[in-house]
PDB file of C-alpha atoms and ligand atoms in Angstrom:
ATOM      1  CA  MET J   1       2.748 -30.133  41.407  1.00  0.00           C
ATOM      2  CA  ARG J   2      -0.834 -29.223  42.164  1.00  0.00           C
ATOM      3  CA  THR J   3      -3.314 -32.091  41.772  1.00  0.00           C
ATOM      4  CA  PRO J   4      -6.262 -30.844  39.703  1.00  0.00           C
ATOM      5  CA  ILE J   5      -9.553 -30.691  41.570  1.00  0.00           C
ATOM      6  CA  ILE J   6     -12.880 -30.886  39.769  1.00  0.00           C
ATOM      7  CA  ALA J   7     -16.015 -30.335  41.828  1.00  0.00           C
ATOM      8  CA  GLY J   8     -19.668 -30.670  40.843  1.00  0.00           C
ATOM      9  CA  ASN J   9     -22.012 -28.198  42.508  1.00  0.00           C
ATOM     10  CA  TRP J  10     -25.512 -29.652  42.223  1.00  0.00           C
ATOM     11  CA  LYS J  11     -27.144 -26.523  43.665  1.00  0.00           C
ATOM     12  CA  MET J  12     -30.806 -27.143  44.629  1.00  0.00           C
ATOM     13  CA  PHE J  13     -31.202 -30.183  42.405  1.00  0.00           C
ATOM     14  CA  LYS J  14     -31.785 -33.880  43.157  1.00  0.00           C
ATOM     15  CA  THR J  15     -33.829 -35.637  45.782  1.00  0.00           C
ATOM     16  CA  VAL J  16     -32.109 -38.251  47.929  1.00  0.00           C
ATOM     17  CA  THR J  17     -33.301 -40.987  45.558  1.00  0.00           C
ATOM     18  CA  GLU J  18     -31.897 -39.155  42.544  1.00  0.00           C
ATOM     19  CA  ALA J  19     -28.657 -38.400  44.377  1.00  0.00           C
ATOM     20  CA  LEU J  20     -28.115 -42.058  45.215  1.00  0.00           C
ATOM     21  CA  GLU J  21     -28.807 -43.147  41.634  1.00  0.00           C
ATOM     22  CA  TYR J  22     -26.368 -40.554  40.339  1.00  0.00           C
ATOM     23  CA  THR J  23     -23.627 -41.445  42.836  1.00  0.00           C
ATOM     24  CA  THR J  24     -23.887 -45.172  42.155  1.00  0.00           C
ATOM     25  CA  ARG J  25     -23.456 -44.477  38.446  1.00  0.00           C
ATOM     26  CA  PHE J  26     -20.794 -41.786  38.784  1.00  0.00           C
ATOM     27  CA  ARG J  27     -18.471 -43.771  41.039  1.00  0.00           C
ATOM     28  CA  GLU J  28     -18.468 -46.580  38.486  1.00  0.00           C
ATOM     29  CA  LEU J  29     -17.800 -44.215  35.588  1.00  0.00           C
ATOM     30  CA  VAL J  30     -14.809 -42.515  37.231  1.00  0.00           C
ATOM     31  CA  LYS J  31     -13.258 -45.429  39.099  1.00  0.00           C
ATOM     32  CA  ASN J  32     -10.287 -45.644  36.726  1.00  0.00           C
ATOM     33  CA  ILE J  33      -9.662 -41.916  36.422  1.00  0.00           C
ATOM     34  CA  GLN J  34      -6.484 -41.078  38.313  1.00  0.00           C
ATOM     35  CA  GLY J  35      -4.574 -37.897  38.979  1.00  0.00           C
ATOM     36  CA  VAL J  36      -7.656 -35.697  39.453  1.00  0.00           C
ATOM     37  CA  GLU J  37      -9.401 -35.049  42.716  1.00  0.00           C
ATOM     38  CA  LYS J  38     -13.132 -35.638  42.225  1.00  0.00           C
ATOM     39  CA  VAL J  39     -15.656 -33.845  44.415  1.00  0.00           C
ATOM     40  CA  ILE J  40     -19.448 -33.761  44.426  1.00  0.00           C
ATOM     41  CA  ALA J  41     -21.570 -31.236  46.319  1.00  0.00           C
ATOM     42  CA  PRO J  42     -25.143 -32.526  46.714  1.00  0.00           C
ATOM     43  CA  PRO J  43     -27.801 -30.582  48.630  1.00  0.00           C
ATOM     44  CA  PHE J  44     -27.782 -30.939  52.435  1.00  0.00           C
ATOM     45  CA  THR J  45     -30.571 -33.533  52.508  1.00  0.00           C
ATOM     46  CA  ALA J  46     -28.567 -36.017  50.428  1.00  0.00           C
ATOM     47  CA  LEU J  47     -25.123 -35.529  51.980  1.00  0.00           C
ATOM     48  CA  HIS J  48     -25.288 -38.250  54.592  1.00  0.00           C
ATOM     49  CA  MET J  49     -26.629 -40.985  52.326  1.00  0.00           C
ATOM     50  CA  VAL J  50     -24.263 -40.031  49.500  1.00  0.00           C
ATOM     51  CA  SER J  51     -21.313 -40.110  51.912  1.00  0.00           C
ATOM     52  CA  GLN J  52     -22.018 -43.810  52.523  1.00  0.00           C
ATOM     53  CA  LEU J  53     -21.706 -44.518  48.810  1.00  0.00           C
ATOM     54  CA  LEU J  54     -18.418 -42.633  48.534  1.00  0.00           C
ATOM     55  CA  ILE J  55     -16.493 -44.701  51.081  1.00  0.00           C
ATOM     56  CA  GLU J  56     -13.259 -45.961  49.494  1.00  0.00           C
ATOM     57  CA  THR J  57     -14.116 -44.528  46.092  1.00  0.00           C
ATOM     58  CA  GLY J  58     -11.614 -41.659  46.220  1.00  0.00           C
ATOM     59  CA  ILE J  59     -14.480 -39.228  45.529  1.00  0.00           C
ATOM     60  CA  SER J  60     -14.791 -36.434  48.068  1.00  0.00           C
ATOM     61  CA  LEU J  61     -17.946 -34.917  49.454  1.00  0.00           C
ATOM     62  CA  ALA J  62     -18.650 -31.192  49.677  1.00  0.00           C
ATOM     63  CA  ALA J  63     -21.435 -29.114  51.175  1.00  0.00           C
ATOM     64  CA  GLN J  64     -22.647 -26.066  49.281  1.00  0.00           C
ATOM     65  CA  ASN J  65     -22.718 -23.734  52.285  1.00  0.00           C
ATOM     66  CA  MET J  66     -22.558 -23.775  56.070  1.00  0.00           C
ATOM     67  CA  ASN J  67     -23.086 -21.586  59.095  1.00  0.00           C
ATOM     68  CA  GLU J  68     -20.084 -20.055  60.846  1.00  0.00           C
ATOM     69  CA  PHE J  69     -21.101 -21.269  64.326  1.00  0.00           C
ATOM     70  CA  ASP J  70     -20.722 -24.746  65.801  1.00  0.00           C
ATOM     71  CA  ASN J  71     -24.318 -24.808  67.104  1.00  0.00           C
ATOM     72  CA  GLY J  72     -26.975 -22.477  68.485  1.00  0.00           C
ATOM     73  CA  ALA J  73     -30.353 -20.883  67.848  1.00  0.00           C
ATOM     74  CA  TYR J  74     -29.954 -20.422  64.084  1.00  0.00           C
ATOM     75  CA  THR J  75     -33.123 -21.887  62.622  1.00  0.00           C
ATOM     76  CA  GLY J  76     -32.615 -23.545  59.267  1.00  0.00           C
ATOM     77  CA  GLU J  77     -28.825 -23.516  59.392  1.00  0.00           C
ATOM     78  CA  ILE J  78     -26.235 -26.320  59.244  1.00  0.00           C
ATOM     79  CA  SER J  79     -22.974 -26.177  61.194  1.00  0.00           C
ATOM     80  CA  PRO J  80     -19.450 -27.312  60.338  1.00  0.00           C
ATOM     81  CA  VAL J  81     -19.626 -29.831  63.182  1.00  0.00           C
ATOM     82  CA  MET J  82     -22.618 -31.468  61.509  1.00  0.00           C
ATOM     83  CA  LEU J  83     -20.896 -31.528  58.130  1.00  0.00           C
ATOM     84  CA  LYS J  84     -17.719 -32.965  59.569  1.00  0.00           C
ATOM     85  CA  GLU J  85     -19.604 -35.775  61.302  1.00  0.00           C
ATOM     86  CA  ILE J  86     -21.160 -36.990  58.062  1.00  0.00           C
ATOM     87  CA  GLY J  87     -17.892 -36.970  56.147  1.00  0.00           C
ATOM     88  CA  CYS J  88     -17.774 -33.666  54.263  1.00  0.00           C
ATOM     89  CA  GLN J  89     -14.186 -32.909  53.343  1.00  0.00           C
ATOM     90  CA  TYR J  90     -15.035 -29.706  51.456  1.00  0.00           C
ATOM     91  CA  VAL J  91     -17.494 -26.843  51.707  1.00  0.00           C
ATOM     92  CA  ILE J  92     -18.251 -24.218  49.065  1.00  0.00           C
ATOM     93  CA  ILE J  93     -18.107 -20.763  50.628  1.00  0.00           C
ATOM     94  CA  GLY J  94     -19.297 -17.469  49.134  1.00  0.00           C
ATOM     95  CA  HIS J  95     -20.779 -18.813  45.912  1.00  0.00           C
ATOM     96  CA  SER J  96     -22.015 -15.884  43.813  1.00  0.00           C
ATOM     97  CA  GLU J  97     -25.609 -17.110  44.158  1.00  0.00           C
ATOM     98  CA  ARG J  98     -25.288 -16.892  47.935  1.00  0.00           C
ATOM     99  CA  ARG J  99     -23.720 -13.462  47.667  1.00  0.00           C
ATOM    100  CA  ALA J 100     -26.398 -12.184  45.265  1.00  0.00           C
ATOM    101  CA  LEU J 101     -29.503 -13.905  46.651  1.00  0.00           C
ATOM    102  CA  TYR J 102     -28.747 -14.256  50.375  1.00  0.00           C
ATOM    103  CA  GLY J 103     -26.643 -11.192  51.067  1.00  0.00           C
ATOM    104  CA  GLU J 104     -23.378 -12.957  51.844  1.00  0.00           C
ATOM    105  CA  THR J 105     -20.488 -10.546  52.257  1.00  0.00           C
ATOM    106  CA  ASP J 106     -16.708 -10.832  52.135  1.00  0.00           C
ATOM    107  CA  GLU J 107     -16.685 -10.450  55.928  1.00  0.00           C
ATOM    108  CA  GLY J 108     -19.121 -13.343  56.287  1.00  0.00           C
ATOM    109  CA  VAL J 109     -17.057 -15.409  53.867  1.00  0.00           C
ATOM    110  CA  ASN J 110     -14.026 -14.726  56.049  1.00  0.00           C
ATOM    111  CA  ARG J 111     -15.820 -15.953  59.186  1.00  0.00           C
ATOM    112  CA  LYS J 112     -17.025 -19.095  57.406  1.00  0.00           C
ATOM    113  CA  LEU J 113     -13.541 -19.859  56.078  1.00  0.00           C
ATOM    114  CA  LYS J 114     -12.171 -19.687  59.610  1.00  0.00           C
ATOM    115  CA  ALA J 115     -14.978 -21.912  60.919  1.00  0.00           C
ATOM    116  CA  ALA J 116     -14.450 -24.525  58.204  1.00  0.00           C
ATOM    117  CA  LEU J 117     -10.699 -24.609  58.775  1.00  0.00           C
ATOM    118  CA  LYS J 118     -11.214 -24.920  62.534  1.00  0.00           C
ATOM    119  CA  HIS J 119     -13.067 -28.168  61.817  1.00  0.00           C
ATOM    120  CA  GLN J 120     -10.630 -29.414  59.171  1.00  0.00           C
ATOM    121  CA  ILE J 121     -13.084 -28.942  56.330  1.00  0.00           C
ATOM    122  CA  THR J 122     -11.435 -27.522  53.227  1.00  0.00           C
ATOM    123  CA  PRO J 123     -13.208 -24.407  51.993  1.00  0.00           C
ATOM    124  CA  ILE J 124     -13.683 -23.749  48.298  1.00  0.00           C
ATOM    125  CA  MET J 125     -13.793 -19.963  48.345  1.00  0.00           C
ATOM    126  CA  CYS J 126     -15.665 -18.443  45.386  1.00  0.00           C
ATOM    127  CA  ILE J 127     -14.741 -15.070  43.964  1.00  0.00           C
ATOM    128  CA  GLY J 128     -15.469 -13.348  40.674  1.00  0.00           C
ATOM    129  CA  GLU J 129     -16.839 -10.261  38.978  1.00  0.00           C
ATOM    130  CA  SER J 130     -20.218  -9.475  37.434  1.00  0.00           C
ATOM    131  CA  LEU J 131     -20.598  -8.476  33.792  1.00  0.00           C
ATOM    132  CA  ALA J 132     -21.101  -4.818  34.771  1.00  0.00           C
ATOM    133  CA  GLN J 133     -17.916  -4.888  36.859  1.00  0.00           C
ATOM    134  CA  ARG J 134     -15.953  -6.484  33.994  1.00  0.00           C
ATOM    135  CA  GLU J 135     -17.250  -3.948  31.492  1.00  0.00           C
ATOM    136  CA  LYS J 136     -16.282  -1.085  33.810  1.00  0.00           C
ATOM    137  CA  GLY J 137     -12.758  -2.514  34.063  1.00  0.00           C
ATOM    138  CA  GLU J 138     -13.190  -3.338  37.757  1.00  0.00           C
ATOM    139  CA  THR J 139     -12.350  -7.053  37.637  1.00  0.00           C
ATOM    140  CA  PHE J 140      -8.935  -6.874  39.261  1.00  0.00           C
ATOM    141  CA  THR J 141      -9.942  -4.327  41.913  1.00  0.00           C
ATOM    142  CA  LEU J 142     -12.833  -6.569  42.885  1.00  0.00           C
ATOM    143  CA  ILE J 143     -10.626  -9.660  43.008  1.00  0.00           C
ATOM    144  CA  ASP J 144      -8.210  -7.718  45.248  1.00  0.00           C
ATOM    145  CA  THR J 145     -11.015  -6.792  47.633  1.00  0.00           C
ATOM    146  CA  GLN J 146     -12.540 -10.270  47.718  1.00  0.00           C
ATOM    147  CA  LEU J 147      -9.146 -11.845  48.436  1.00  0.00           C
ATOM    148  CA  LYS J 148      -8.087  -9.212  50.972  1.00  0.00           C
ATOM    149  CA  LYS J 149     -11.323  -9.288  52.965  1.00  0.00           C
ATOM    150  CA  GLY J 150     -12.062 -12.970  52.474  1.00  0.00           C
ATOM    151  CA  LEU J 151      -8.615 -14.081  53.635  1.00  0.00           C
ATOM    152  CA  ALA J 152      -8.201 -11.421  56.359  1.00  0.00           C
ATOM    153  CA  ASP J 153      -6.381 -12.628  59.509  1.00  0.00           C
ATOM    154  CA  LEU J 154      -5.826 -16.134  58.207  1.00  0.00           C
ATOM    155  CA  THR J 155      -2.357 -17.546  58.779  1.00  0.00           C
ATOM    156  CA  LYS J 156      -0.270 -18.620  55.797  1.00  0.00           C
ATOM    157  CA  GLU J 157      -0.769 -22.198  56.868  1.00  0.00           C
ATOM    158  CA  GLN J 158      -4.555 -21.744  56.878  1.00  0.00           C
ATOM    159  CA  VAL J 159      -4.583 -20.089  53.462  1.00  0.00           C
ATOM    160  CA  SER J 160      -2.439 -22.893  52.056  1.00  0.00           C
ATOM    161  CA  LYS J 161      -5.337 -25.282  52.757  1.00  0.00           C
ATOM    162  CA  ILE J 162      -7.976 -23.308  50.878  1.00  0.00           C
ATOM    163  CA  VAL J 163      -9.124 -23.919  47.315  1.00  0.00           C
ATOM    164  CA  ILE J 164     -10.034 -20.755  45.425  1.00  0.00           C
ATOM    165  CA  ALA J 165     -12.695 -20.858  42.711  1.00  0.00           C
ATOM    166  CA  TYR J 166     -12.613 -18.013  40.223  1.00  0.00           C
ATOM    167  CA  GLU J 167     -16.141 -17.826  38.901  1.00  0.00           C
ATOM    168  CA  PRO J 168     -16.978 -14.836  36.721  1.00  0.00           C
ATOM    169  CA  VAL J 169     -20.644 -14.257  37.505  1.00  0.00           C
ATOM    170  CA  TRP J 170     -21.425 -13.541  33.841  1.00  0.00           C
ATOM    171  CA  ALA J 171     -20.329 -17.072  32.935  1.00  0.00           C
ATOM    172  CA  ILE J 172     -22.330 -18.940  35.586  1.00  0.00           C
ATOM    173  CA  GLY J 173     -25.306 -20.814  34.203  1.00  0.00           C
ATOM    174  CA  THR J 174     -25.283 -18.627  31.078  1.00  0.00           C
ATOM    175  CA  GLY J 175     -23.566 -20.958  28.645  1.00  0.00           C
ATOM    176  CA  ARG J 176     -21.069 -18.129  28.118  1.00  0.00           C
ATOM    177  CA  THR J 177     -17.720 -19.552  29.235  1.00  0.00           C
ATOM    178  CA  ALA J 178     -14.692 -17.364  29.731  1.00  0.00           C
ATOM    179  CA  THR J 179     -12.139 -18.258  27.081  1.00  0.00           C
ATOM    180  CA  PRO J 180      -9.116 -20.109  28.441  1.00  0.00           C
ATOM    181  CA  GLU J 181      -7.152 -16.870  27.899  1.00  0.00           C
ATOM    182  CA  GLN J 182      -9.671 -14.728  29.802  1.00  0.00           C
ATOM    183  CA  ALA J 183      -9.755 -17.207  32.666  1.00  0.00           C
ATOM    184  CA  GLU J 184      -5.962 -17.606  32.753  1.00  0.00           C
ATOM    185  CA  GLU J 185      -5.495 -13.842  32.908  1.00  0.00           C
ATOM    186  CA  VAL J 186      -7.460 -13.664  36.159  1.00  0.00           C
ATOM    187  CA  HIS J 187      -6.001 -16.897  37.560  1.00  0.00           C
ATOM    188  CA  ALA J 188      -2.483 -15.579  36.968  1.00  0.00           C
ATOM    189  CA  TYR J 189      -3.505 -12.363  38.699  1.00  0.00           C
ATOM    190  CA  ILE J 190      -4.818 -14.316  41.705  1.00  0.00           C
ATOM    191  CA  ARG J 191      -1.600 -16.350  41.837  1.00  0.00           C
ATOM    192  CA  GLN J 192       0.415 -13.132  41.720  1.00  0.00           C
ATOM    193  CA  TRP J 193      -1.710 -11.636  44.514  1.00  0.00           C
ATOM    194  CA  LEU J 194      -1.056 -14.727  46.626  1.00  0.00           C
ATOM    195  CA  LYS J 195       2.684 -14.495  45.912  1.00  0.00           C
ATOM    196  CA  ALA J 196       2.816 -10.840  46.877  1.00  0.00           C
ATOM    197  CA  ASN J 197       0.825 -11.339  50.055  1.00  0.00           C
ATOM    198  CA  LEU J 198       1.808 -14.814  51.234  1.00  0.00           C
ATOM    199  CA  GLY J 199       5.023 -15.714  49.436  1.00  0.00           C
ATOM    200  CA  ASN J 200       5.887 -17.957  46.521  1.00  0.00           C
ATOM    201  CA  GLU J 201       5.782 -21.218  48.405  1.00  0.00           C
ATOM    202  CA  ILE J 202       2.166 -20.849  49.592  1.00  0.00           C
ATOM    203  CA  ALA J 203       1.032 -19.337  46.289  1.00  0.00           C
ATOM    204  CA  ASP J 204       2.425 -22.302  44.377  1.00  0.00           C
ATOM    205  CA  LEU J 205       0.509 -24.754  46.567  1.00  0.00           C
ATOM    206  CA  ILE J 206      -2.950 -23.208  46.288  1.00  0.00           C
ATOM    207  CA  ARG J 207      -5.307 -24.654  43.746  1.00  0.00           C
ATOM    208  CA  ILE J 208      -7.401 -22.211  41.752  1.00  0.00           C
ATOM    209  CA  GLN J 209     -10.470 -23.643  40.037  1.00  0.00           C
ATOM    210  CA  TYR J 210     -12.312 -22.001  37.188  1.00  0.00           C
ATOM    211  CA  GLY J 211     -16.115 -22.014  37.249  1.00  0.00           C
ATOM    212  CA  GLY J 212     -18.621 -20.786  34.692  1.00  0.00           C
ATOM    213  CA  SER J 213     -20.330 -22.969  32.071  1.00  0.00           C
ATOM    214  CA  VAL J 214     -17.619 -25.638  32.085  1.00  0.00           C
ATOM    215  CA  LYS J 215     -18.608 -28.561  29.855  1.00  0.00           C
ATOM    216  CA  PRO J 216     -17.009 -31.715  28.442  1.00  0.00           C
ATOM    217  CA  ASP J 217     -16.014 -29.852  25.281  1.00  0.00           C
ATOM    218  CA  ASN J 218     -14.305 -26.854  26.906  1.00  0.00           C
ATOM    219  CA  ILE J 219     -12.632 -28.362  29.984  1.00  0.00           C
ATOM    220  CA  ALA J 220      -9.415 -29.492  28.255  1.00  0.00           C
ATOM    221  CA  GLY J 221      -8.676 -26.013  26.871  1.00  0.00           C
ATOM    222  CA  LEU J 222      -9.145 -24.457  30.287  1.00  0.00           C
ATOM    223  CA  MET J 223      -7.075 -27.107  32.070  1.00  0.00           C
ATOM    224  CA  ALA J 224      -4.197 -26.599  29.629  1.00  0.00           C
ATOM    225  CA  LYS J 225      -3.523 -23.190  31.183  1.00  0.00           C
ATOM    226  CA  PRO J 226      -0.759 -23.102  33.786  1.00  0.00           C
ATOM    227  CA  ASN J 227      -2.729 -21.396  36.558  1.00  0.00           C
ATOM    228  CA  ILE J 228      -6.004 -23.273  36.126  1.00  0.00           C
ATOM    229  CA  ASP J 229      -5.955 -26.175  38.564  1.00  0.00           C
ATOM    230  CA  GLY J 230      -9.455 -27.499  38.225  1.00  0.00           C
ATOM    231  CA  ALA J 231     -13.077 -26.575  37.787  1.00  0.00           C
ATOM    232  CA  LEU J 232     -16.196 -25.894  39.786  1.00  0.00           C
ATOM    233  CA  VAL J 233     -19.013 -27.148  37.609  1.00  0.00           C
ATOM    234  CA  GLY J 234     -22.706 -26.401  38.045  1.00  0.00           C
ATOM    235  CA  GLY J 235     -25.201 -27.390  35.330  1.00  0.00           C
ATOM    236  CA  ALA J 236     -22.928 -29.847  33.523  1.00  0.00           C
ATOM    237  CA  SER J 237     -22.307 -31.793  36.731  1.00  0.00           C
ATOM    238  CA  LEU J 238     -25.960 -32.792  37.066  1.00  0.00           C
ATOM    239  CA  ASP J 239     -25.678 -35.654  34.626  1.00  0.00           C
ATOM    240  CA  ALA J 240     -23.309 -38.380  35.854  1.00  0.00           C
ATOM    241  CA  ALA J 241     -22.001 -39.294  32.386  1.00  0.00           C
ATOM    242  CA  ASN J 242     -21.429 -35.667  31.465  1.00  0.00           C
ATOM    243  CA  PHE J 243     -19.597 -34.925  34.689  1.00  0.00           C
ATOM    244  CA  ALA J 244     -17.522 -38.097  34.332  1.00  0.00           C
ATOM    245  CA  ARG J 245     -16.387 -36.828  30.919  1.00  0.00           C
ATOM    246  CA  ILE J 246     -15.330 -33.542  32.510  1.00  0.00           C
ATOM    247  CA  VAL J 247     -13.436 -35.309  35.289  1.00  0.00           C
ATOM    248  CA  GLY J 248     -11.793 -37.546  32.682  1.00  0.00           C
ATOM    249  CA  PHE J 249     -10.750 -34.591  30.520  1.00  0.00           C
ATOM    250  CA  ARG J 250      -7.323 -36.111  29.900  1.00  0.00           C
ATOM    251  CA  GLN J 251      -8.682 -39.327  28.383  1.00  0.00           C
TER     252      GLN J 251
HETATM  253  C1  LIG D 301     -21.476 -22.791  39.583  1.00  0.00           C
HETATM  254  O1  LIG D 301     -22.620 -22.787  40.005  1.00  0.00           O
HETATM  255  O2  LIG D 301     -20.531 -22.735  40.379  1.00  0.00           O
HETATM  256  C2  LIG D 301     -21.267 -22.859  38.154  1.00  0.00           C
HETATM  257  C3  LIG D 301     -20.066 -22.653  37.675  1.00  0.00           C
HETATM  258  O3  LIG D 301     -22.389 -23.120  37.372  1.00  0.00           O
HETATM  259  P1  LIG D 301     -22.394 -23.472  35.795  1.00  0.00           P
HETATM  260  O4  LIG D 301     -21.333 -24.502  35.568  1.00  0.00           O
HETATM  261  O5  LIG D 301     -23.771 -23.993  35.543  1.00  0.00           O
HETATM  262  O6  LIG D 301     -22.100 -22.207  35.065  1.00  0.00           O
END
């Protein structure tokens, strides 16, 4: 059985003060919610302080990005060593905003996945097609390429530790969610790809999150699908009560 994992990606929102207020409230709201792994991904500046508030809460901490190197002359970058030290268990890699706005490539995603795994940080690897690609019928070819290049040269054991987030770009921040059927179609395809390339055992272990305008009123329908193992939530994770409702989708 795969434990569902629901992660809130705050993007470039919240000062440290706001992050601490949110976390204090959120940990109270979700303290009785069991059977779902809860993750929050504040901006870099708030990670350390937030990590102090998450001790013994069962809520995990994620970074939204990282550099592939341990240290060096990379002005403005943050390394996996730094993230590990402050208690990040997860890191989002290859979010579509990073791919579109900062030129991240599948090859770069691959290097970052390896770096995160080397430091025992679990990567949440984002993949997904744009609207133009979907309309041209290129969704599955793109997913193939992103998986093939993103996971290149990783051992089965390494891949088994990764979380995959399927995030159709046309559904991110647009209010236009994929229907549970549309999402499940691609999730099942990803699961099948993993089976064909890594075997049934590994494929059955890997959690595949859906991301794209997830809200309290659509999470249950998505989570009812057999290959949807969680959600990566942007906008709707910014309000603690809203995100707590998403995490508590079973209640
Ligand atoms: C995201 O940024 O990963 C995301 C899914 O955003 P939103 O929930 O706002 O669509």
